[in-house]
Short mmCIF file of C-alpha atoms in Angstrom, two decimals:
data_model
loop_
_atom_site.label_atom_id
_atom_site.label_comp_id
_atom_site.label_asym_id
_atom_site.label_seq_id
_atom_site.Cartn_x
_atom_site.Cartn_y
_atom_site.Cartn_z
CA MET A 26 26.64 -12.72 42.32
CA ARG A 27 26.18 -14.79 38.79
CA SER A 28 22.70 -15.49 37.27
CA ALA A 29 22.21 -19.14 37.02
CA ASP A 30 20.27 -21.19 34.20
CA PRO A 31 16.98 -22.11 35.17
CA LYS A 32 18.05 -25.80 33.69
CA SER A 33 21.05 -25.53 35.88
CA THR A 34 19.89 -24.81 38.94
CA LEU A 35 16.56 -27.36 37.96
CA ARG A 36 19.73 -29.94 37.63
CA ALA A 37 21.91 -29.15 40.61
CA ARG A 38 18.65 -29.30 42.70
CA LYS A 39 16.79 -32.53 41.63
CA LEU A 40 20.65 -33.99 41.55
CA ARG A 41 21.44 -32.60 45.53
CA ARG A 42 17.70 -34.48 46.05
CA GLU A 43 19.03 -37.93 44.70
CA SER A 44 22.75 -37.72 46.30
CA THR A 45 23.83 -41.14 47.19
CA GLY A 46 24.66 -42.39 50.10
CA ALA A 47 28.43 -42.08 50.69
CA GLU A 48 27.64 -38.06 49.11
CA ASN A 49 25.61 -37.12 51.46
CA LYS A 50 27.92 -38.94 54.03
CA LEU A 51 30.89 -36.97 52.98
CA TRP A 52 28.45 -33.59 52.69
CA SER A 53 28.11 -34.44 56.37
CA ALA A 54 31.93 -33.10 57.16
CA LEU A 55 32.18 -30.87 54.58
CA ARG A 56 29.18 -28.54 55.16
CA GLY A 57 29.19 -25.86 57.97
CA ARG A 58 33.06 -25.09 57.06
CA GLN A 59 34.10 -28.23 58.93
CA ILE A 60 37.58 -28.54 57.29
CA GLU A 61 39.37 -25.57 57.78
CA GLY A 62 36.82 -23.61 57.80
CA ALA A 63 36.22 -24.11 54.01
CA LYS A 64 32.97 -23.34 52.34
CA PHE A 65 31.57 -26.31 50.07
CA VAL A 66 27.89 -26.61 47.58
CA ARG A 67 27.21 -29.21 46.30
CA GLN A 68 26.64 -29.98 42.60
CA GLU A 69 28.12 -27.26 41.69
CA PRO A 70 27.53 -26.32 36.83
CA ILE A 71 30.62 -25.16 35.40
CA GLY A 72 30.32 -25.90 32.41
CA PRO A 73 28.94 -29.34 30.76
CA TYR A 74 29.11 -31.25 34.36
CA PHE A 75 28.23 -30.66 38.03
CA ALA A 76 30.98 -31.16 40.21
CA ASP A 77 29.71 -33.21 43.35
CA PHE A 78 31.57 -30.59 45.60
CA LEU A 79 33.13 -27.72 45.11
CA CYS A 80 34.88 -25.58 47.31
CA ARG A 81 34.77 -21.84 45.49
CA ALA A 82 37.48 -20.23 47.42
CA THR A 83 40.45 -22.99 46.78
CA LYS A 84 39.58 -24.41 42.90
CA LEU A 85 38.84 -28.11 44.57
CA VAL A 86 36.43 -30.22 43.04
CA ILE A 87 35.57 -33.35 44.37
CA GLU A 88 33.82 -35.90 43.39
CA ILE A 89 31.97 -39.59 44.72
CA ASP A 90 32.37 -42.35 41.97
CA GLY A 91 29.87 -45.49 42.60
CA ALA A 92 29.97 -48.40 40.99
CA THR A 93 29.07 -47.49 37.59
CA HIS A 94 32.39 -45.93 37.53
CA GLU A 95 34.60 -48.85 36.37
CA THR A 96 33.37 -49.21 33.63
CA PRO A 97 35.64 -49.06 31.08
CA GLU A 98 33.22 -46.47 29.23
CA GLU A 99 32.48 -44.76 32.06
CA ARG A 100 36.09 -44.03 33.64
CA ARG A 101 36.81 -42.48 29.83
CA SER A 102 33.64 -40.10 30.61
CA ASP A 103 35.16 -39.16 33.82
CA GLN A 104 38.89 -38.94 31.94
CA ARG A 105 36.90 -35.98 29.85
CA ARG A 106 35.34 -34.63 32.89
CA THR A 107 38.21 -34.42 34.87
CA SER A 108 40.84 -32.98 32.04
CA PHE A 109 37.93 -30.14 31.14
CA LEU A 110 37.74 -28.79 34.45
CA ASN A 111 41.46 -28.96 35.15
CA GLN A 112 41.86 -27.07 31.37
CA VAL A 113 39.18 -24.71 32.95
CA GLY A 114 41.03 -24.40 36.80
CA TYR A 115 39.89 -26.90 38.99
CA ARG A 116 41.79 -29.87 41.02
CA VAL A 117 40.32 -32.88 41.26
CA ILE A 118 39.87 -35.66 43.23
CA ARG A 119 38.08 -38.49 43.45
CA PHE A 120 37.27 -41.17 46.13
CA SER A 121 34.63 -44.08 45.99
CA ASN A 122 31.95 -44.85 47.45
CA ALA A 123 34.23 -47.31 49.66
CA ASP A 124 36.81 -44.67 51.03
CA ILE A 125 33.49 -42.51 52.39
CA TYR A 126 32.04 -45.61 54.25
CA GLU A 127 35.21 -47.76 54.79
CA SER A 128 37.83 -44.68 55.59
CA LEU A 129 36.13 -41.15 55.64
CA ASP A 130 38.75 -40.00 58.32
CA HIS A 131 41.40 -40.36 55.63
CA THR A 132 39.62 -38.97 53.65
CA ILE A 133 38.70 -35.90 55.86
CA GLU A 134 42.60 -35.86 56.43
CA THR A 135 43.11 -35.77 52.11
CA ILE A 136 40.85 -33.16 51.73
CA ARG A 137 42.78 -31.40 54.56
CA SER A 138 46.01 -31.63 52.86
CA LEU A 139 44.53 -30.19 49.30
CA LEU A 140 42.91 -27.01 50.92
CA ALA A 141 45.37 -26.47 52.76
CA GLU A 142 48.21 -26.84 49.27
CA ARG A 143 44.88 -24.19 47.67
CA ALA A 144 44.68 -21.88 49.50
CA PRO A 145 45.18 -18.10 48.63
CA HIS A 146 48.50 -17.18 50.42
CA PRO A 147 48.79 -14.04 52.04
CA PRO A 148 50.84 -11.31 50.29
CA THR A 149 53.77 -11.68 48.93
CA SER A 150 55.50 -7.87 48.12
CA LEU A 151 53.91 -4.83 49.68
CA ARG A 152 52.27 -4.23 46.60
CA GLU A 153 50.38 -6.89 46.79
CA ALA A 154 48.99 -6.25 50.32
CA GLY A 155 47.60 -3.33 49.34
CA PRO A 156 47.18 0.36 51.24
CA ASN A 157 49.18 2.05 53.94
CA PRO A 158 50.39 -2.33 54.39
CA LEU A 159 52.06 -0.66 57.77
CA PRO A 160 51.64 1.15 60.43
CA ALA A 161 53.33 4.67 59.82
CA PRO A 162 56.61 5.19 60.70
CA GLN A 163 57.06 6.74 63.62
CA GLY A 164 60.24 9.95 65.18
CA GLU A 165 63.44 8.08 65.96
CA GLY A 166 63.37 7.01 68.97
CA GLY A 167 59.83 5.85 69.03
CA LYS A 168 57.95 9.78 69.44
#
């Protein structure tokens, strides 16, 4: 298990306590592996940023953008953030507060589709499958 930076842990806890209404509404749909069995965490530190929601297994980051994300400065900041997260291997999907409040079902379906795209795939070769992936061969006639 990785050790967390104490400052990051405190900041993540503060962000979770101060979640917006839209974040809380989406969290109620994500928590407890309700979507495709995927485990999400909230306010996960990744580099200098905190992901609103993260599925570690698929490296899917979900960001909820409120009204403050509509200014040119905030858009540039969001672009830098998304670019960084993409560079370190994460896929970022952004939803507005309106997406959460007005079309939560559609938002969930979008997340479900993205999880399916990024789900770990079964092994493509016997070597990847590990030791003894197939039953031991039997003698002729199945004996």
